């Protein structure tokens, strides 16, 4: 395929990136966002990883796509490992680098694909963290402040655990995504894919209680007259941030002696408890928004782990 000569400007004020490699990275990020439809969060993660990669290559005097060799890539990976980065972080960065070089080879930006034969390290079989049903009960039945923020926090925790949402899906909820009379939420997940998620029981009750008065109280502090369509608002009446939700979840966890609680732990707990209660794996896949059922099947391993623990505790010759 012929090399492309017509590159559109990237960066601030339309300024093109300084080197051919930087221009290729900008084109690749555009490809991920526009043609592959990856979420803004995913593209931002790729951008951070590839910025680190470009900085490393720049230190080696490499600025052109055809100047990169397998030795450079392996040196970059080694530098990340020596820098104390976790295996998962190194693997994610290498995946971004491989994707970039595959893109450049495919588009004719580079003649060679120096990472084609570099394999990603095999992932360790690590089970997701989750809390017990008793822990979830203590978390959600603790006393919440009798304030608008307290009602919001309770609703956020209930929806995270009751619906199995990712934190970005929670913060992205708009008022027109709520179908509470029909007991559903419309959720926008990875790749901007929409799905319907059931909301019932205490999650529905907490959300309705928040919407009945507390949300309007928070919205009154909005800095613009136009307001916001977001369901969950911060103290200034704007959309709540993912960082705020992370901090809130950890804070309420500590109050009931659950250290290091994370929003994703509540999602894993939702899935684990649903499966243990007899939920169908395909239904769980649909609720969680997993593209591949193999992702959902990780929770069957958790269930088997629980069975083993029960066996070891109960059998006289275990």
PDB file of C-alpha atoms in Angstrom:
ATOM      1  CA  UNK A   1       0.000   0.000   0.000  1.00  0.00           C
ATOM      2  CA  UNK A   2       1.363   3.442  -0.902  1.00  0.00           C
ATOM      3  CA  UNK A   3       2.386   5.715   1.909  1.00  0.00           C
ATOM      4  CA  UNK A   4      -0.039   8.452   2.758  1.00  0.00           C
ATOM      5  CA  UNK A   5       1.223  11.980   2.175  1.00  0.00           C
ATOM      6  CA  UNK A   6      -1.850  14.001   3.150  1.00  0.00           C
ATOM      7  CA  UNK A   7      -1.814  14.206   6.912  1.00  0.00           C
ATOM      8  CA  UNK A   8      -4.206  16.480   8.687  1.00  0.00           C
ATOM      9  CA  UNK A   9      -2.855  18.673  11.476  1.00  0.00           C
ATOM     10  CA  UNK A  10      -3.022  17.458  15.057  1.00  0.00           C
ATOM     11  CA  UNK A  11      -2.503  19.004  18.449  1.00  0.00           C
ATOM     12  CA  UNK A  12      -3.116  22.475  19.846  1.00  0.00           C
ATOM     13  CA  UNK A  13      -4.036  25.232  17.403  1.00  0.00           C
ATOM     14  CA  UNK A  14      -3.779  22.772  14.508  1.00  0.00           C
ATOM     15  CA  UNK A  15      -0.012  22.369  14.943  1.00  0.00           C
ATOM     16  CA  UNK A  16       1.289  19.081  13.534  1.00  0.00           C
ATOM     17  CA  UNK A  17       3.336  16.823  15.848  1.00  0.00           C
ATOM     18  CA  UNK A  18       7.064  17.455  15.470  1.00  0.00           C
ATOM     19  CA  UNK A  19       8.273  14.058  14.200  1.00  0.00           C
ATOM     20  CA  UNK A  20       7.043  11.430  11.722  1.00  0.00           C
ATOM     21  CA  UNK A  21       6.575   8.981  14.617  1.00  0.00           C
ATOM     22  CA  UNK A  22       4.510  11.504  16.551  1.00  0.00           C
ATOM     23  CA  UNK A  23       2.327  12.091  13.483  1.00  0.00           C
ATOM     24  CA  UNK A  24       1.851   8.334  13.142  1.00  0.00           C
ATOM     25  CA  UNK A  25       0.790   8.090  16.784  1.00  0.00           C
ATOM     26  CA  UNK A  26      -1.721  10.914  16.277  1.00  0.00           C
ATOM     27  CA  UNK A  27      -3.150   9.117  13.221  1.00  0.00           C
ATOM     28  CA  UNK A  28      -3.347   5.855  15.153  1.00  0.00           C
ATOM     29  CA  UNK A  29      -5.230   7.487  18.029  1.00  0.00           C
ATOM     30  CA  UNK A  30      -7.665   9.013  15.517  1.00  0.00           C
ATOM     31  CA  UNK A  31      -8.128   5.541  14.023  1.00  0.00           C
ATOM     32  CA  UNK A  32      -8.922   4.072  17.459  1.00  0.00           C
ATOM     33  CA  UNK A  33     -11.438   6.776  18.274  1.00  0.00           C
ATOM     34  CA  UNK A  34     -13.169   7.215  14.924  1.00  0.00           C
ATOM     35  CA  UNK A  35     -12.900   3.952  13.022  1.00  0.00           C
ATOM     36  CA  UNK A  36     -12.793   1.469  15.889  1.00  0.00           C
ATOM     37  CA  UNK A  37     -15.067   3.490  18.149  1.00  0.00           C
ATOM     38  CA  UNK A  38     -13.059   3.006  21.337  1.00  0.00           C
ATOM     39  CA  UNK A  39     -14.132   5.022  24.353  1.00  0.00           C
ATOM     40  CA  UNK A  40     -12.475   8.314  25.286  1.00  0.00           C
ATOM     41  CA  UNK A  41     -11.022   6.690  28.405  1.00  0.00           C
ATOM     42  CA  UNK A  42      -9.430   3.868  26.405  1.00  0.00           C
ATOM     43  CA  UNK A  43      -7.974   6.246  23.829  1.00  0.00           C
ATOM     44  CA  UNK A  44      -6.586   8.411  26.643  1.00  0.00           C
ATOM     45  CA  UNK A  45      -4.852   5.350  28.120  1.00  0.00           C
ATOM     46  CA  UNK A  46      -3.304   4.530  24.723  1.00  0.00           C
ATOM     47  CA  UNK A  47      -2.192   8.155  24.398  1.00  0.00           C
ATOM     48  CA  UNK A  48      -0.394   8.066  27.756  1.00  0.00           C
ATOM     49  CA  UNK A  49       1.333   4.759  26.999  1.00  0.00           C
ATOM     50  CA  UNK A  50       2.452   5.842  23.529  1.00  0.00           C
ATOM     51  CA  UNK A  51       3.693   9.199  24.811  1.00  0.00           C
ATOM     52  CA  UNK A  52       6.000   7.262  27.137  1.00  0.00           C
ATOM     53  CA  UNK A  53       7.107   5.099  24.197  1.00  0.00           C
ATOM     54  CA  UNK A  54       7.839   8.143  22.009  1.00  0.00           C
ATOM     55  CA  UNK A  55       9.841   9.738  24.821  1.00  0.00           C
ATOM     56  CA  UNK A  56      11.952   6.579  25.135  1.00  0.00           C
ATOM     57  CA  UNK A  57      12.573   6.406  21.380  1.00  0.00           C
ATOM     58  CA  UNK A  58      13.423  10.096  21.355  1.00  0.00           C
ATOM     59  CA  UNK A  59      16.137   9.460  23.938  1.00  0.00           C
ATOM     60  CA  UNK A  60      17.551   6.864  21.522  1.00  0.00           C
ATOM     61  CA  UNK A  61      17.499   9.391  18.664  1.00  0.00           C
ATOM     62  CA  UNK A  62      14.660   7.540  16.873  1.00  0.00           C
ATOM     63  CA  UNK A  63      12.111   9.826  15.184  1.00  0.00           C
ATOM     64  CA  UNK A  64      11.100   7.930  12.001  1.00  0.00           C
ATOM     65  CA  UNK A  65       8.857   4.811  11.866  1.00  0.00           C
ATOM     66  CA  UNK A  66      11.331   2.817   9.734  1.00  0.00           C
ATOM     67  CA  UNK A  67      14.149   3.405  12.242  1.00  0.00           C
ATOM     68  CA  UNK A  68      12.441   1.413  15.003  1.00  0.00           C
ATOM     69  CA  UNK A  69      13.739  -2.137  15.442  1.00  0.00           C
ATOM     70  CA  UNK A  70      12.737  -5.036  17.620  1.00  0.00           C
ATOM     71  CA  UNK A  71      15.761  -4.264  19.807  1.00  0.00           C
ATOM     72  CA  UNK A  72      14.351  -0.789  20.542  1.00  0.00           C
ATOM     73  CA  UNK A  73      10.969  -2.230  21.525  1.00  0.00           C
ATOM     74  CA  UNK A  74      12.536  -4.875  23.756  1.00  0.00           C
ATOM     75  CA  UNK A  75      14.710  -2.196  25.362  1.00  0.00           C
ATOM     76  CA  UNK A  76      11.627  -0.110  26.078  1.00  0.00           C
ATOM     77  CA  UNK A  77       9.848  -3.067  27.691  1.00  0.00           C
ATOM     78  CA  UNK A  78      12.937  -3.854  29.777  1.00  0.00           C
ATOM     79  CA  UNK A  79      13.139  -0.227  30.914  1.00  0.00           C
ATOM     80  CA  UNK A  80       9.511  -0.355  32.065  1.00  0.00           C
ATOM     81  CA  UNK A  81      10.121  -3.519  34.044  1.00  0.00           C
ATOM     82  CA  UNK A  82      13.296  -2.101  35.600  1.00  0.00           C
ATOM     83  CA  UNK A  83      11.319   1.019  36.496  1.00  0.00           C
ATOM     84  CA  UNK A  84       9.178  -1.077  38.815  1.00  0.00           C
ATOM     85  CA  UNK A  85       6.000  -1.074  36.736  1.00  0.00           C
ATOM     86  CA  UNK A  86       3.560  -3.901  37.408  1.00  0.00           C
ATOM     87  CA  UNK A  87       3.271  -6.739  34.869  1.00  0.00           C
ATOM     88  CA  UNK A  88      -0.249  -5.626  33.955  1.00  0.00           C
ATOM     89  CA  UNK A  89       0.978  -2.092  33.220  1.00  0.00           C
ATOM     90  CA  UNK A  90       3.876  -3.360  31.068  1.00  0.00           C
ATOM     91  CA  UNK A  91       1.531  -5.702  29.199  1.00  0.00           C
ATOM     92  CA  UNK A  92      -0.945  -2.893  28.502  1.00  0.00           C
ATOM     93  CA  UNK A  93       1.806  -0.610  27.222  1.00  0.00           C
ATOM     94  CA  UNK A  94       3.271  -3.333  24.988  1.00  0.00           C
ATOM     95  CA  UNK A  95      -0.205  -3.961  23.580  1.00  0.00           C
ATOM     96  CA  UNK A  96      -0.461  -0.270  22.649  1.00  0.00           C
ATOM     97  CA  UNK A  97       2.990  -0.357  21.028  1.00  0.00           C
ATOM     98  CA  UNK A  98       2.155  -3.497  19.031  1.00  0.00           C
ATOM     99  CA  UNK A  99      -1.086  -1.910  17.871  1.00  0.00           C
ATOM    100  CA  UNK A 100       0.754   1.208  16.725  1.00  0.00           C
ATOM    101  CA  UNK A 101       3.328  -0.731  14.684  1.00  0.00           C
ATOM    102  CA  UNK A 102       0.673  -2.965  13.132  1.00  0.00           C
ATOM    103  CA  UNK A 103      -1.241   0.161  12.121  1.00  0.00           C
ATOM    104  CA  UNK A 104       1.864   1.789  10.596  1.00  0.00           C
ATOM    105  CA  UNK A 105       2.695  -1.345   8.601  1.00  0.00           C
ATOM    106  CA  UNK A 106      -0.885  -1.754   7.415  1.00  0.00           C
ATOM    107  CA  UNK A 107      -1.184   1.901   6.338  1.00  0.00           C
ATOM    108  CA  UNK A 108       2.175   1.980   4.582  1.00  0.00           C
ATOM    109  CA  UNK A 109       3.639   4.440   7.073  1.00  0.00           C
ATOM    110  CA  UNK A 110       6.422   1.942   7.847  1.00  0.00           C
ATOM    111  CA  UNK A 111       7.918  -0.868   5.774  1.00  0.00           C
ATOM    112  CA  UNK A 112       8.472  -3.235   8.694  1.00  0.00           C
ATOM    113  CA  UNK A 113       6.477  -4.402  11.700  1.00  0.00           C
ATOM    114  CA  UNK A 114       9.168  -4.846  14.386  1.00  0.00           C
ATOM    115  CA  UNK A 115       6.762  -6.126  17.030  1.00  0.00           C
ATOM    116  CA  UNK A 116       5.022  -8.777  14.889  1.00  0.00           C
ATOM    117  CA  UNK A 117       6.885 -11.653  16.540  1.00  0.00           C
ATOM    118  CA  UNK A 118       6.874 -10.200  20.069  1.00  0.00           C
ATOM    119  CA  UNK A 119       4.249 -12.010  22.091  1.00  0.00           C
ATOM    120  CA  UNK A 120       2.310 -10.529  24.949  1.00  0.00           C
ATOM    121  CA  UNK A 121       3.116 -12.308  28.233  1.00  0.00           C
ATOM    122  CA  UNK A 122       0.508 -14.816  29.268  1.00  0.00           C
ATOM    123  CA  UNK A 123      -1.847 -13.393  31.839  1.00  0.00           C
ATOM    124  CA  UNK A 124      -1.812 -15.007  35.239  1.00  0.00           C
ATOM    125  CA  UNK A 125      -5.080 -16.551  36.326  1.00  0.00           C
ATOM    126  CA  UNK A 126      -6.024 -13.864  38.819  1.00  0.00           C
ATOM    127  CA  UNK A 127      -9.521 -13.902  40.232  1.00  0.00           C
ATOM    128  CA  UNK A 128     -11.291 -10.563  40.677  1.00  0.00           C
ATOM    129  CA  UNK A 129     -11.601  -9.115  44.154  1.00  0.00           C
ATOM    130  CA  UNK A 130     -15.076  -9.234  45.663  1.00  0.00           C
ATOM    131  CA  UNK A 131     -16.719  -8.801  49.047  1.00  0.00           C
ATOM    132  CA  UNK A 132     -19.092 -11.169  50.812  1.00  0.00           C
ATOM    133  CA  UNK A 133     -22.835 -10.695  50.908  1.00  0.00           C
ATOM    134  CA  UNK A 134     -22.520  -9.835  54.622  1.00  0.00           C
ATOM    135  CA  UNK A 135     -19.943  -7.150  53.799  1.00  0.00           C
ATOM    136  CA  UNK A 136     -22.211  -5.730  51.092  1.00  0.00           C
ATOM    137  CA  UNK A 137     -25.080  -5.609  53.579  1.00  0.00           C
ATOM    138  CA  UNK A 138     -22.943  -3.785  56.162  1.00  0.00           C
ATOM    139  CA  UNK A 139     -21.754  -1.329  53.522  1.00  0.00           C
ATOM    140  CA  UNK A 140     -25.213  -0.456  52.236  1.00  0.00           C
ATOM    141  CA  UNK A 141     -27.096  -0.509  55.529  1.00  0.00           C
ATOM    142  CA  UNK A 142     -24.701   1.751  57.423  1.00  0.00           C
ATOM    143  CA  UNK A 143     -26.052   5.183  58.419  1.00  0.00           C
ATOM    144  CA  UNK A 144     -25.582   7.771  55.682  1.00  0.00           C
ATOM    145  CA  UNK A 145     -25.465  11.544  56.370  1.00  0.00           C
ATOM    146  CA  UNK A 146     -28.897  13.160  56.297  1.00  0.00           C
ATOM    147  CA  UNK A 147     -27.846  15.491  53.501  1.00  0.00           C
ATOM    148  CA  UNK A 148     -28.211  15.720  49.741  1.00  0.00           C
ATOM    149  CA  UNK A 149     -24.670  14.387  49.354  1.00  0.00           C
ATOM    150  CA  UNK A 150     -25.448  11.512  51.726  1.00  0.00           C
ATOM    151  CA  UNK A 151     -28.514  10.512  49.696  1.00  0.00           C
ATOM    152  CA  UNK A 152     -26.451  10.714  46.502  1.00  0.00           C
ATOM    153  CA  UNK A 153     -23.664   8.576  47.965  1.00  0.00           C
ATOM    154  CA  UNK A 154     -26.107   5.908  49.106  1.00  0.00           C
ATOM    155  CA  UNK A 155     -27.759   5.845  45.680  1.00  0.00           C
ATOM    156  CA  UNK A 156     -24.389   5.558  43.922  1.00  0.00           C
ATOM    157  CA  UNK A 157     -23.305   2.641  46.119  1.00  0.00           C
ATOM    158  CA  UNK A 158     -26.644   0.883  45.682  1.00  0.00           C
ATOM    159  CA  UNK A 159     -26.565   1.280  41.891  1.00  0.00           C
ATOM    160  CA  UNK A 160     -22.925   0.155  41.606  1.00  0.00           C
ATOM    161  CA  UNK A 161     -23.635  -3.026  43.559  1.00  0.00           C
ATOM    162  CA  UNK A 162     -27.267  -3.510  42.526  1.00  0.00           C
ATOM    163  CA  UNK A 163     -26.689  -3.112  38.787  1.00  0.00           C
ATOM    164  CA  UNK A 164     -23.039  -4.137  38.368  1.00  0.00           C
ATOM    165  CA  UNK A 165     -22.046  -0.915  36.606  1.00  0.00           C
ATOM    166  CA  UNK A 166     -18.553   0.255  35.779  1.00  0.00           C
ATOM    167  CA  UNK A 167     -17.721   3.574  37.439  1.00  0.00           C
ATOM    168  CA  UNK A 168     -17.642   5.341  34.038  1.00  0.00           C
ATOM    169  CA  UNK A 169     -21.109   3.963  33.301  1.00  0.00           C
ATOM    170  CA  UNK A 170     -22.404   5.301  36.614  1.00  0.00           C
ATOM    171  CA  UNK A 171     -20.979   8.788  36.114  1.00  0.00           C
ATOM    172  CA  UNK A 172     -22.185   8.806  32.507  1.00  0.00           C
ATOM    173  CA  UNK A 173     -25.844   8.218  33.392  1.00  0.00           C
ATOM    174  CA  UNK A 174     -28.217  10.956  32.221  1.00  0.00           C
ATOM    175  CA  UNK A 175     -31.781  11.552  33.351  1.00  0.00           C
ATOM    176  CA  UNK A 176     -33.177  10.294  30.059  1.00  0.00           C
ATOM    177  CA  UNK A 177     -31.353   6.983  30.630  1.00  0.00           C
ATOM    178  CA  UNK A 178     -33.665   6.186  33.551  1.00  0.00           C
ATOM    179  CA  UNK A 179     -36.723   4.018  32.994  1.00  0.00           C
ATOM    180  CA  UNK A 180     -37.522   3.410  36.636  1.00  0.00           C
ATOM    181  CA  UNK A 181     -41.204   2.609  36.071  1.00  0.00           C
ATOM    182  CA  UNK A 182     -40.061  -0.140  33.713  1.00  0.00           C
ATOM    183  CA  UNK A 183     -37.240  -1.098  36.132  1.00  0.00           C
ATOM    184  CA  UNK A 184     -34.402  -0.530  33.648  1.00  0.00           C
ATOM    185  CA  UNK A 185     -31.428   1.758  33.104  1.00  0.00           C
ATOM    186  CA  UNK A 186     -29.994   2.495  29.676  1.00  0.00           C
ATOM    187  CA  UNK A 187     -26.239   2.172  30.110  1.00  0.00           C
ATOM    188  CA  UNK A 188     -23.499   3.225  27.681  1.00  0.00           C
ATOM    189  CA  UNK A 189     -20.554   0.864  28.080  1.00  0.00           C
ATOM    190  CA  UNK A 190     -17.237   0.229  26.354  1.00  0.00           C
ATOM    191  CA  UNK A 191     -17.097   1.223  22.713  1.00  0.00           C
ATOM    192  CA  UNK A 192     -20.190   3.431  23.229  1.00  0.00           C
ATOM    193  CA  UNK A 193     -22.373   0.305  23.162  1.00  0.00           C
ATOM    194  CA  UNK A 194     -25.748   0.679  24.848  1.00  0.00           C
ATOM    195  CA  UNK A 195     -27.510  -1.966  26.895  1.00  0.00           C
ATOM    196  CA  UNK A 196     -30.480  -2.188  29.253  1.00  0.00           C
ATOM    197  CA  UNK A 197     -29.738  -3.123  32.854  1.00  0.00           C
ATOM    198  CA  UNK A 198     -32.414  -4.069  35.408  1.00  0.00           C
ATOM    199  CA  UNK A 199     -32.747  -1.900  38.500  1.00  0.00           C
ATOM    200  CA  UNK A 200     -34.921  -3.215  41.309  1.00  0.00           C
ATOM    201  CA  UNK A 201     -35.147  -3.476  45.081  1.00  0.00           C
ATOM    202  CA  UNK A 202     -33.024  -1.270  47.290  1.00  0.00           C
ATOM    203  CA  UNK A 203     -31.048   0.134  44.328  1.00  0.00           C
ATOM    204  CA  UNK A 204     -34.250   1.450  42.758  1.00  0.00           C
ATOM    205  CA  UNK A 205     -35.520   2.776  46.100  1.00  0.00           C
ATOM    206  CA  UNK A 206     -32.262   4.617  46.859  1.00  0.00           C
ATOM    207  CA  UNK A 207     -32.117   6.154  43.387  1.00  0.00           C
ATOM    208  CA  UNK A 208     -35.745   7.311  43.571  1.00  0.00           C
ATOM    209  CA  UNK A 209     -35.174   8.814  47.019  1.00  0.00           C
ATOM    210  CA  UNK A 210     -32.162  10.760  45.712  1.00  0.00           C
ATOM    211  CA  UNK A 211     -34.085  11.980  42.658  1.00  0.00           C
ATOM    212  CA  UNK A 212     -37.058  13.046  44.777  1.00  0.00           C
ATOM    213  CA  UNK A 213     -35.248  15.985  46.352  1.00  0.00           C
ATOM    214  CA  UNK A 214     -31.523  15.673  46.876  1.00  0.00           C
ATOM    215  CA  UNK A 215     -30.568  15.949  43.221  1.00  0.00           C
ATOM    216  CA  UNK A 216     -32.515  19.226  42.868  1.00  0.00           C
ATOM    217  CA  UNK A 217     -30.727  20.545  45.964  1.00  0.00           C
ATOM    218  CA  UNK A 218     -27.354  19.797  44.384  1.00  0.00           C
ATOM    219  CA  UNK A 219     -28.460  21.146  40.996  1.00  0.00           C
ATOM    220  CA  UNK A 220     -29.307  24.494  42.651  1.00  0.00           C
ATOM    221  CA  UNK A 221     -25.558  25.053  43.054  1.00  0.00           C
ATOM    222  CA  UNK A 222     -24.902  24.744  39.306  1.00  0.00           C
ATOM    223  CA  UNK A 223     -22.644  27.496  38.005  1.00  0.00           C
ATOM    224  CA  UNK A 224     -24.556  27.827  34.732  1.00  0.00           C
ATOM    225  CA  UNK A 225     -28.247  28.370  34.171  1.00  0.00           C
ATOM    226  CA  UNK A 226     -28.409  25.553  31.650  1.00  0.00           C
ATOM    227  CA  UNK A 227     -27.766  22.956  34.344  1.00  0.00           C
ATOM    228  CA  UNK A 228     -26.795  19.396  33.543  1.00  0.00           C
ATOM    229  CA  UNK A 229     -28.519  16.249  32.370  1.00  0.00           C
ATOM    230  CA  UNK A 230     -26.350  14.057  34.613  1.00  0.00           C
ATOM    231  CA  UNK A 231     -28.048  11.871  37.205  1.00  0.00           C
ATOM    232  CA  UNK A 232     -25.310  12.141  39.820  1.00  0.00           C
ATOM    233  CA  UNK A 233     -24.142  15.669  40.645  1.00  0.00           C
ATOM    234  CA  UNK A 234     -21.278  17.072  42.690  1.00  0.00           C
ATOM    235  CA  UNK A 235     -21.498  19.883  45.244  1.00  0.00           C
ATOM    236  CA  UNK A 236     -21.276  22.460  42.435  1.00  0.00           C
ATOM    237  CA  UNK A 237     -24.169  20.971  40.500  1.00  0.00           C
ATOM    238  CA  UNK A 238     -21.961  19.448  37.799  1.00  0.00           C
ATOM    239  CA  UNK A 239     -21.533  15.833  36.740  1.00  0.00           C
ATOM    240  CA  UNK A 240     -19.808  13.741  39.411  1.00  0.00           C
ATOM    241  CA  UNK A 241     -16.307  12.599  38.446  1.00  0.00           C
ATOM    242  CA  UNK A 242     -14.924   9.078  38.474  1.00  0.00           C
ATOM    243  CA  UNK A 243     -12.271  10.183  40.955  1.00  0.00           C
ATOM    244  CA  UNK A 244     -14.960  11.406  43.357  1.00  0.00           C
ATOM    245  CA  UNK A 245     -16.800   8.090  43.140  1.00  0.00           C
ATOM    246  CA  UNK A 246     -13.562   6.168  43.790  1.00  0.00           C
ATOM    247  CA  UNK A 247     -12.865   8.264  46.895  1.00  0.00           C
ATOM    248  CA  UNK A 248     -16.474   7.954  48.098  1.00  0.00           C
ATOM    249  CA  UNK A 249     -16.529   4.156  47.775  1.00  0.00           C
ATOM    250  CA  UNK A 250     -13.238   3.801  49.622  1.00  0.00           C
ATOM    251  CA  UNK A 251     -14.413   6.172  52.394  1.00  0.00           C
ATOM    252  CA  UNK A 252     -17.666   4.329  53.092  1.00  0.00           C
ATOM    253  CA  UNK A 253     -15.825   1.019  52.933  1.00  0.00           C
ATOM    254  CA  UNK A 254     -13.425   2.122  55.661  1.00  0.00           C
ATOM    255  CA  UNK A 255     -16.361   3.107  57.872  1.00  0.00           C
ATOM    256  CA  UNK A 256     -17.427  -0.561  58.018  1.00  0.00           C
ATOM    257  CA  UNK A 257     -13.874  -1.960  58.155  1.00  0.00           C
ATOM    258  CA  UNK A 258     -13.576  -2.864  54.458  1.00  0.00           C
ATOM    259  CA  UNK A 259     -10.172  -1.516  53.479  1.00  0.00           C
ATOM    260  CA  UNK A 260      -9.274  -0.577  49.904  1.00  0.00           C
ATOM    261  CA  UNK A 261     -12.814  -0.908  48.554  1.00  0.00           C
ATOM    262  CA  UNK A 262     -12.996  -0.023  44.859  1.00  0.00           C
ATOM    263  CA  UNK A 263     -16.016   0.587  42.581  1.00  0.00           C
ATOM    264  CA  UNK A 264     -14.951  -2.331  40.398  1.00  0.00           C
ATOM    265  CA  UNK A 265     -14.952  -4.559  43.491  1.00  0.00           C
ATOM    266  CA  UNK A 266     -18.671  -3.855  43.805  1.00  0.00           C
ATOM    267  CA  UNK A 267     -19.168  -4.820  40.144  1.00  0.00           C
ATOM    268  CA  UNK A 268     -17.262  -8.076  40.726  1.00  0.00           C
ATOM    269  CA  UNK A 269     -19.283  -8.686  43.893  1.00  0.00           C
ATOM    270  CA  UNK A 270     -22.540  -8.163  41.993  1.00  0.00           C
ATOM    271  CA  UNK A 271     -21.512 -10.761  39.406  1.00  0.00           C
ATOM    272  CA  UNK A 272     -20.230 -13.241  41.985  1.00  0.00           C
ATOM    273  CA  UNK A 273     -23.354 -13.024  44.126  1.00  0.00           C
ATOM    274  CA  UNK A 274     -25.662 -13.235  41.095  1.00  0.00           C
ATOM    275  CA  UNK A 275     -23.930 -16.377  39.850  1.00  0.00           C
ATOM    276  CA  UNK A 276     -23.953 -17.944  43.315  1.00  0.00           C
ATOM    277  CA  UNK A 277     -27.683 -17.205  43.479  1.00  0.00           C
ATOM    278  CA  UNK A 278     -28.335 -19.159  40.286  1.00  0.00           C
ATOM    279  CA  UNK A 279     -28.148 -16.489  37.558  1.00  0.00           C
ATOM    280  CA  UNK A 280     -27.683 -17.778  34.005  1.00  0.00           C
ATOM    281  CA  UNK A 281     -24.220 -17.023  32.622  1.00  0.00           C
ATOM    282  CA  UNK A 282     -25.588 -15.605  29.350  1.00  0.00           C
ATOM    283  CA  UNK A 283     -27.958 -13.298  31.235  1.00  0.00           C
ATOM    284  CA  UNK A 284     -25.080 -12.145  33.431  1.00  0.00           C
ATOM    285  CA  UNK A 285     -22.991 -11.480  30.313  1.00  0.00           C
ATOM    286  CA  UNK A 286     -25.755  -9.256  28.944  1.00  0.00           C
ATOM    287  CA  UNK A 287     -26.157  -7.320  32.190  1.00  0.00           C
ATOM    288  CA  UNK A 288     -22.417  -6.750  32.590  1.00  0.00           C
ATOM    289  CA  UNK A 289     -21.968  -5.749  28.958  1.00  0.00           C
ATOM    290  CA  UNK A 290     -19.222  -8.275  28.203  1.00  0.00           C
ATOM    291  CA  UNK A 291     -18.569  -8.691  24.477  1.00  0.00           C
ATOM    292  CA  UNK A 292     -17.240 -12.234  25.026  1.00  0.00           C
ATOM    293  CA  UNK A 293     -18.728 -14.748  27.427  1.00  0.00           C
ATOM    294  CA  UNK A 294     -15.224 -15.929  28.317  1.00  0.00           C
ATOM    295  CA  UNK A 295     -14.878 -12.685  30.278  1.00  0.00           C
ATOM    296  CA  UNK A 296     -17.991 -13.539  32.269  1.00  0.00           C
ATOM    297  CA  UNK A 297     -16.809 -17.102  32.875  1.00  0.00           C
ATOM    298  CA  UNK A 298     -14.132 -15.858  35.293  1.00  0.00           C
ATOM    299  CA  UNK A 299     -16.879 -15.760  37.911  1.00  0.00           C
ATOM    300  CA  UNK A 300     -17.463 -19.499  37.547  1.00  0.00           C
ATOM    301  CA  UNK A 301     -13.880 -19.944  38.777  1.00  0.00           C
ATOM    302  CA  UNK A 302     -14.750 -17.920  41.858  1.00  0.00           C
ATOM    303  CA  UNK A 303     -17.737 -20.162  42.461  1.00  0.00           C
ATOM    304  CA  UNK A 304     -15.516 -23.243  42.215  1.00  0.00           C
ATOM    305  CA  UNK A 305     -13.062 -21.653  44.640  1.00  0.00           C
ATOM    306  CA  UNK A 306     -15.888 -21.229  47.138  1.00  0.00           C
ATOM    307  CA  UNK A 307     -16.866 -24.880  46.702  1.00  0.00           C
ATOM    308  CA  UNK A 308     -13.299 -25.950  47.418  1.00  0.00           C
ATOM    309  CA  UNK A 309     -13.189 -23.843  50.569  1.00  0.00           C
ATOM    310  CA  UNK A 310     -16.443 -25.384  51.784  1.00  0.00           C
ATOM    311  CA  UNK A 311     -15.112 -28.878  51.040  1.00  0.00           C
ATOM    312  CA  UNK A 312     -11.877 -28.253  52.915  1.00  0.00           C
ATOM    313  CA  UNK A 313     -13.758 -26.892  55.899  1.00  0.00           C
ATOM    314  CA  UNK A 314     -16.377 -29.638  56.042  1.00  0.00           C
ATOM    315  CA  UNK A 315     -14.880 -32.934  54.912  1.00  0.00           C
ATOM    316  CA  UNK A 316     -13.295 -34.974  57.739  1.00  0.00           C
ATOM    317  CA  UNK A 317     -10.442 -36.224  55.560  1.00  0.00           C
ATOM    318  CA  UNK A 318      -9.801 -33.045  53.591  1.00  0.00           C
TER     319      UNK A 318
END
